[in-house]
């Protein structure tokens, strides 16, 4: 068992007839992902790469009740509705590729998902890949090799370079998860760490965070409870500081959000801090010792 | 996306919030000063706080005095920005100052109404020095704020009698505005109780979600459109902004052409880590057009401080062949002689490599200092080589 | 409060629902006929259904023909109402007719969206003869209708391709209108699919909550204000309506002056039960002014069919003394000689009794046939005595 | 124990400074009702008949935590908010005197009350009286005598005449409840019948319905389950029939709403049908036999 998607996970693609979605549907199919249907309202009856297109998720699920994971590729103004539709039809995980979703929309969809116990990944995620098994999203397959390291990152490109760095060192991934780049995310580091902790095919986890936001700090206490080693790579140490603007949000978020605050919180809870990409596999090997063959 | 005070107040007025009848004056002339009642307050319009200390807030008792003071404020520089407009409002006598805001709480993923009897000061200071003076009420997303909730809050601010109902209306209006216009922050500081028993919004802050502007044509009608965030721009940043390229000048000598913003941040860290100095931050990710890619290279190579270019492309959504074409065309047309050390991997990598090889064969001289590595070269080795190349150029 | 079709369609247009560009013509003239494209449909505006069978729906291919047909429709009588206006719309070619409505479900206390592929006919008949053809979706009060829900419904109506998205928009618009204007019913029957692939609202019904009109000034701006419900009014009913008195003429000889509407209904039952015949239904409850009370008595006593009056007042919110004053003043001024058998109890009963006693002493002749009983006289005995009095008058 | 209000029930009055509310606050106090406070926003600190006025229900409850029942006298446009405020502060029963509340508002408030298990009586109710103990609303005290019959009616005046008829026959009421005249009601016949069934001070129930609406029919099945006799008095048998207007609401409500349909449903479930007011005490005495002294 990988996390979120596996060889046998049946998935659907919402917004499948868009140029980008259609292209990556082709790539996903090639990779072996089991796509049972696509959805674009008003285009029911068409096909994309032999994948049947439906008008509604309900129609798609009625004919393919085995589907449990969906990816969302619709334009941002329709993303909230597409997510709510996926929740309504009983999807378990929703991978939101769409970027720049209005903040209030994403908050609404996120709340609806939490109430129903549904996992949203993203928005603005490059996707999720369980190498050699299945790919949902637009991660470049070349970067990923099958293995026993779980990775989770905010930035898509950083995900690729970490995988690259692991692979060059002879390591591979169980699953690689992009949290997404939008300001409001459905899933945060802690959620994914919990999945990896329970996953029998994962021995250790790499989490890659960056300056801004609070999700790294919020995940830190859970790292202290984990049995598996966590290597953290935080970028933005040298980033130019924006001018300090007094704003009400800072009252809530306090001093979180700098690279230093994130690194401190993670380190204090037992995460191993990698300064560079190439340090990541080194730290992993040290932590796992002889476990890795 | 922050609004100027005068813009925020126009938005407030649409929701019936009690703002003063003010006029906005810029360098075009002072005719509007006939419309206000004196004495007045003159407030330079700027995003950055601390306007009072910088002399951007002035008082005037007559039209002549106002004109003189406005002239002194216009053109002042504050937080890196020239003051282009002032807001002129009637002066009122304040008895008490309150604080009110609604924000997106990114920790709880809910909306948060905050109120304080300590208005008119920096609320972050109140939050840290007198936390009991800052009251917080969370609201679920999509939940209605009923009048009784607002009234309870207004009562908690010490408002009573007719001011209780006025305060209730202000809180309801602020929340409706926050929801109605997709705000990240909607703030009143101070909300003043005047000596003649009125409740007035003296300063207003609104921070909008740029990604939701498409559904608020009325804001566009008011002249409020997407804009660059605060801060003084360098000439190159202005060029980049015009071209729609996220770009920040730094003071090093290595031009960074990194792909997406996430790795852009990482690349800067890594360059510093290995002893180099980045000349910029840039987001060259997503799937930019070839024209835009060439504009990005131009931004870096035209910078005299730049000694070498670090480039990286991991083709996910974007294609390596498009990227290679843009690089080749730029080099052929502009003949830069600076070293460029790059790496290209992912989507359409093979096709991209052929384009580079062909160009190298056709223009060996132009490509002498240009290297494009593949998937099997660790990115940090590429960075180290760029740093060495930059040092060699000195 | 029902709207005419043309009013409903104007409201629909505000919510972007696809109505045809029509013109409304009344007896003032036909100039507007220049604005429409022919052929046209001419529809007499009436609340009562069955317009087709009554010749209120006509077709015309030219302006001249339209003018002639409109003249034939205007002034026709339908369901007790003269037709005062026609709506003239371009004629379209219909391929399919659908049904859509949103109503208040008073059993479940929720909103109810109903749809059917069997549009254009009496939907109550569809509901009873082919219940499987009427789909029902309940919505909690205050719940958002999301586009995907509307789309599922539109898909269930057999809409696909571009019509699916058009149908989704119609359903969303109808629901928003229903919520936005405090409707009891918002109905489209039929929603037509035309042979050129358009979706059009051919007939529209809206029933508004009169008690919520205060918060819809825009309806008032459109000329839509509170109005009397359907039905032909007798002359006396028209007088009552003008005076704001709920009153219905019946064909008996006992005038009923009962207090509130609830006991008014009971009183009619009881009069019939004991062999009498009520002349009217009336609501004389609440706390009417003395002037209004006297107008109520006038409505009854001026009716030549009325032989005797049954009156009752149980003072809860209203006062017996006010009621007694009004009765006395009316009798003294108008000197009616018909018998009046009444009962007065409750709030300020003592004071009321004194007023009646005093008047009886002062005007024994005028009050000879007037009796006002107290709390200890069962109301049914009062009714029986009124019936006897009416019979004695014949 | 009477139902809803008793000698010791502490109550508050929302909208207490209105002319009508102030007048009836006086009457209620005279009757012995325990009114601990009134509420009118912006008039906190004033007094009505020695009853302290507060700005919010919260303020009132903070000083008088024993209050559990409120009555609402505010103008119709403020009724929804007043009810929601009462629910929010934990009131158990809300007696809504206000009439002509917008239908959507009342539906909203009703739903909120149901979710929290709160009882709303009304809107447009004349109130609730437990004779000799307490009165909430504007029922005329002269009509009511203490006894062991529970009554519930839609019309205020019919309530008075029924009480009058009972009293003239030597019977009295445990509690008398006006359901209210607005189109949407918080409480229906069945709700009140359930309370009377459980009330140890009630031996039998009189319910008075009328033409229109569906609440009588909906209550009928429960009458079949009750141990106590129910006498039903339905008015409108002779009412002029309005012209039949085809309307969508009829689909839901079917053939309910006529006096005949109500009488049939009630009779079929064992209710005793009174044709006249004077029959009511006769039927009650027959049903209760020697129970009544």
CSV table of C-alpha atoms in Angstrom, one decimal, chain B residues 117-329:
chain,number,residue,atom,x,y,z
B,117,UNK,CA,-11.8,49.1,22.9
B,118,UNK,CA,-8.2,50.1,22.3
B,119,UNK,CA,-8.6,51.5,18.8
B,120,UNK,CA,-6.4,54.1,17.1
B,121,UNK,CA,-3.1,52.3,17.9
B,122,UNK,CA,-1.1,49.5,16.5
B,123,UNK,CA,-3.4,46.5,17.1
B,124,UNK,CA,-0.5,44.1,17.0
B,125,UNK,CA,0.9,45.8,20.1
B,126,UNK,CA,-2.4,45.6,21.9
B,127,UNK,CA,-2.6,41.9,21.0
B,128,UNK,CA,0.8,41.3,22.6
B,129,UNK,CA,0.8,43.7,25.5
B,130,UNK,CA,-2.9,43.6,26.5
B,131,UNK,CA,-4.3,40.4,24.9
B,132,UNK,CA,-7.4,40.6,27.1
B,133,UNK,CA,-8.3,43.8,25.3
B,134,UNK,CA,-8.6,42.1,22.0
B,135,UNK,CA,-11.7,40.0,21.6
B,136,UNK,CA,-12.0,37.3,19.0
B,137,UNK,CA,-15.0,35.7,17.5
B,138,UNK,CA,-14.7,32.9,14.9
B,139,UNK,CA,-17.3,32.3,12.2
B,140,UNK,CA,-17.6,29.2,10.1
B,141,UNK,CA,-17.3,29.8,6.4
B,142,UNK,CA,-20.7,30.4,4.8
B,143,UNK,CA,-22.3,31.1,8.2
B,144,UNK,CA,-24.6,34.1,8.5
B,145,UNK,CA,-23.7,36.7,11.0
B,146,UNK,CA,-27.0,37.6,12.6
B,147,UNK,CA,-27.8,41.0,14.0
B,148,UNK,CA,-27.8,39.6,17.6
B,149,UNK,CA,-24.2,38.4,17.3
B,150,UNK,CA,-23.1,41.8,16.0
B,151,UNK,CA,-25.1,43.4,18.8
B,152,UNK,CA,-23.4,41.3,21.4
B,153,UNK,CA,-20.1,42.3,20.0
B,154,UNK,CA,-21.0,46.0,19.9
B,155,UNK,CA,-22.2,45.7,23.5
B,156,UNK,CA,-18.8,44.2,24.4
B,157,UNK,CA,-17.2,47.3,22.9
B,158,UNK,CA,-19.0,49.4,25.5
B,159,UNK,CA,-21.6,50.8,23.1
B,160,UNK,CA,-25.0,51.5,24.4
B,161,UNK,CA,-28.2,53.5,23.6
B,162,UNK,CA,-28.4,54.7,20.0
B,163,UNK,CA,-24.7,53.9,19.6
B,164,UNK,CA,-25.4,50.2,20.3
B,165,UNK,CA,-27.6,49.9,17.2
B,166,UNK,CA,-25.2,52.1,15.1
B,167,UNK,CA,-22.3,49.8,16.2
B,168,UNK,CA,-24.4,46.7,15.4
B,169,UNK,CA,-24.9,48.0,11.9
B,170,UNK,CA,-21.2,48.8,11.4
B,171,UNK,CA,-20.2,45.2,12.4
B,172,UNK,CA,-22.8,43.6,10.2
B,173,UNK,CA,-21.8,45.9,7.3
B,174,UNK,CA,-18.1,45.2,7.8
B,175,UNK,CA,-18.7,41.4,7.8
B,176,UNK,CA,-21.0,41.6,4.7
B,177,UNK,CA,-18.4,43.7,2.9
B,178,UNK,CA,-15.7,41.2,3.9
B,179,UNK,CA,-17.7,38.3,2.5
B,180,UNK,CA,-19.3,40.2,-0.4
B,181,UNK,CA,-16.0,41.3,-1.9
B,182,UNK,CA,-13.8,38.3,-1.1
B,183,UNK,CA,-11.6,40.1,1.4
B,184,UNK,CA,-8.5,38.8,3.1
B,185,UNK,CA,-8.7,41.7,5.6
B,186,UNK,CA,-11.4,44.4,6.2
B,187,UNK,CA,-10.4,46.6,9.1
B,188,UNK,CA,-11.5,49.8,10.8
B,189,UNK,CA,-9.0,51.5,13.0
B,190,UNK,CA,-10.1,53.6,14.5
B,191,UNK,CA,-13.9,53.5,14.6
B,192,UNK,CA,-14.5,56.7,16.4
B,193,UNK,CA,-17.2,57.8,18.8
B,194,UNK,CA,-17.4,61.5,18.4
B,195,UNK,CA,-18.4,64.1,21.0
B,196,UNK,CA,-21.7,64.6,19.3
B,197,UNK,CA,-22.6,60.9,19.6
B,198,UNK,CA,-21.8,59.6,16.1
B,199,UNK,CA,-19.9,56.5,15.1
B,200,UNK,CA,-17.5,57.1,12.3
B,201,UNK,CA,-15.0,55.1,10.3
B,202,UNK,CA,-11.9,57.2,10.5
B,203,UNK,CA,-9.4,54.9,8.8
B,204,UNK,CA,-10.2,51.8,6.7
B,205,UNK,CA,-8.1,49.0,5.4
B,206,UNK,CA,-9.2,46.5,2.8
B,207,UNK,CA,-7.0,43.6,1.4
B,208,UNK,CA,-8.7,41.9,-1.5
B,209,UNK,CA,-8.1,38.4,-2.9
B,210,UNK,CA,-6.8,39.1,-6.4
B,211,UNK,CA,-7.9,35.7,-7.5
B,212,UNK,CA,-11.5,36.6,-6.9
B,213,UNK,CA,-11.5,40.0,-8.7
B,214,UNK,CA,-13.2,38.4,-11.7
B,215,UNK,CA,-16.5,38.3,-9.9
B,216,UNK,CA,-16.5,41.8,-8.7
B,217,UNK,CA,-16.9,44.0,-11.8
B,218,UNK,CA,-18.2,46.7,-9.6
B,219,UNK,CA,-14.7,47.1,-8.1
B,220,UNK,CA,-13.3,47.5,-11.6
B,221,UNK,CA,-16.0,50.1,-12.3
B,222,UNK,CA,-14.7,52.0,-9.3
B,223,UNK,CA,-11.2,51.9,-10.8
B,224,UNK,CA,-9.9,49.2,-8.4
B,225,UNK,CA,-8.0,46.6,-10.4
B,226,UNK,CA,-5.2,44.1,-9.8
B,227,UNK,CA,-2.0,45.9,-8.8
B,228,UNK,CA,1.6,45.3,-7.7
B,229,UNK,CA,2.1,45.1,-4.0
B,230,UNK,CA,3.8,47.7,-2.0
B,231,UNK,CA,7.5,48.6,-2.2
B,232,UNK,CA,9.8,50.7,-4.3
B,233,UNK,CA,10.6,49.1,-7.7
B,234,UNK,CA,13.9,49.2,-9.4
B,235,UNK,CA,13.9,50.0,-13.1
B,236,UNK,CA,14.4,46.4,-14.0
B,237,UNK,CA,11.6,45.4,-11.6
B,238,UNK,CA,9.3,47.9,-13.4
B,239,UNK,CA,10.2,46.3,-16.8
B,240,UNK,CA,9.5,42.9,-15.4
B,241,UNK,CA,6.2,44.0,-13.9
B,242,UNK,CA,5.1,45.4,-17.2
B,243,UNK,CA,6.0,42.1,-18.8
B,244,UNK,CA,4.1,40.1,-16.1
B,245,UNK,CA,7.3,38.4,-14.8
B,246,UNK,CA,7.6,38.0,-11.0
B,247,UNK,CA,11.1,39.4,-10.5
B,248,UNK,CA,13.0,40.9,-7.6
B,249,UNK,CA,16.5,42.5,-7.9
B,250,UNK,CA,19.2,41.2,-5.4
B,251,UNK,CA,22.7,42.5,-5.2
B,252,UNK,CA,24.7,39.5,-6.4
B,253,UNK,CA,26.3,38.5,-9.8
B,254,UNK,CA,24.5,35.2,-10.7
B,255,UNK,CA,21.4,35.6,-12.8
B,256,UNK,CA,18.8,33.0,-11.7
B,257,UNK,CA,16.5,31.4,-14.3
B,258,UNK,CA,15.1,28.7,-12.1
B,259,UNK,CA,11.7,27.5,-13.3
B,260,UNK,CA,9.0,27.9,-10.7
B,261,UNK,CA,9.0,30.2,-7.7
B,262,UNK,CA,9.4,27.3,-5.2
B,263,UNK,CA,12.7,26.2,-6.7
B,264,UNK,CA,13.6,29.9,-7.3
B,265,UNK,CA,13.6,30.3,-3.5
B,266,UNK,CA,15.6,27.1,-3.1
B,267,UNK,CA,18.1,28.1,-5.8
B,268,UNK,CA,18.9,31.3,-4.0
B,269,UNK,CA,19.5,29.4,-0.8
B,270,UNK,CA,21.8,26.9,-2.6
B,271,UNK,CA,23.8,29.6,-4.5
B,272,UNK,CA,24.5,31.3,-1.2
B,273,UNK,CA,25.2,28.0,0.5
B,274,UNK,CA,27.9,27.3,-2.0
B,275,UNK,CA,29.4,30.7,-1.7
B,276,UNK,CA,27.8,32.5,-4.7
B,277,UNK,CA,25.7,35.6,-4.8
B,278,UNK,CA,22.3,35.6,-6.6
B,279,UNK,CA,21.5,38.7,-8.7
B,280,UNK,CA,17.8,38.1,-8.6
B,281,UNK,CA,14.7,36.2,-7.6
B,282,UNK,CA,12.5,35.1,-10.5
B,283,UNK,CA,9.5,32.9,-11.2
B,284,UNK,CA,10.0,31.4,-14.6
B,285,UNK,CA,7.8,28.4,-14.0
B,286,UNK,CA,4.5,27.3,-15.3
B,287,UNK,CA,4.3,27.2,-19.1
B,288,UNK,CA,5.5,30.7,-20.3
B,289,UNK,CA,5.4,31.6,-24.0
B,290,UNK,CA,8.7,31.6,-25.8
B,291,UNK,CA,8.5,35.4,-26.0
B,292,UNK,CA,8.2,35.6,-22.3
B,293,UNK,CA,11.0,33.2,-21.8
B,294,UNK,CA,13.2,35.4,-24.0
B,295,UNK,CA,12.1,38.5,-22.0
B,296,UNK,CA,13.2,36.7,-18.8
B,297,UNK,CA,16.7,35.9,-20.2
B,298,UNK,CA,16.9,39.5,-21.4
B,299,UNK,CA,16.2,40.8,-17.8
B,300,UNK,CA,19.1,38.8,-16.6
B,301,UNK,CA,21.7,39.2,-19.4
B,302,UNK,CA,21.1,42.9,-19.8
B,303,UNK,CA,22.0,43.4,-16.1
B,304,UNK,CA,25.6,44.6,-16.1
B,305,UNK,CA,26.1,43.1,-12.6
B,306,UNK,CA,25.3,39.6,-13.8
B,307,UNK,CA,28.5,37.6,-14.5
B,308,UNK,CA,26.9,34.2,-15.2
B,309,UNK,CA,23.5,32.6,-15.5
B,310,UNK,CA,22.1,29.6,-13.7
B,311,UNK,CA,19.3,28.0,-15.5
B,312,UNK,CA,17.0,25.1,-14.7
B,313,UNK,CA,14.0,23.5,-16.3
B,314,UNK,CA,12.2,20.5,-14.9
B,315,UNK,CA,9.5,19.9,-17.5
B,316,UNK,CA,6.2,19.1,-15.8
B,317,UNK,CA,3.4,21.1,-17.2
B,318,UNK,CA,5.9,22.9,-19.4
B,319,UNK,CA,7.9,21.4,-22.3
B,320,UNK,CA,11.7,21.3,-22.5
B,321,UNK,CA,11.7,21.7,-26.3
B,322,UNK,CA,9.8,25.0,-26.0
B,323,UNK,CA,12.3,26.2,-23.4
B,324,UNK,CA,15.3,25.1,-25.6
B,325,UNK,CA,13.9,26.9,-28.6
B,326,UNK,CA,13.5,30.1,-26.6
B,327,UNK,CA,17.1,29.9,-25.3
B,328,UNK,CA,18.5,29.3,-28.7
B,329,UNK,CA,16.6,32.1,-30.3
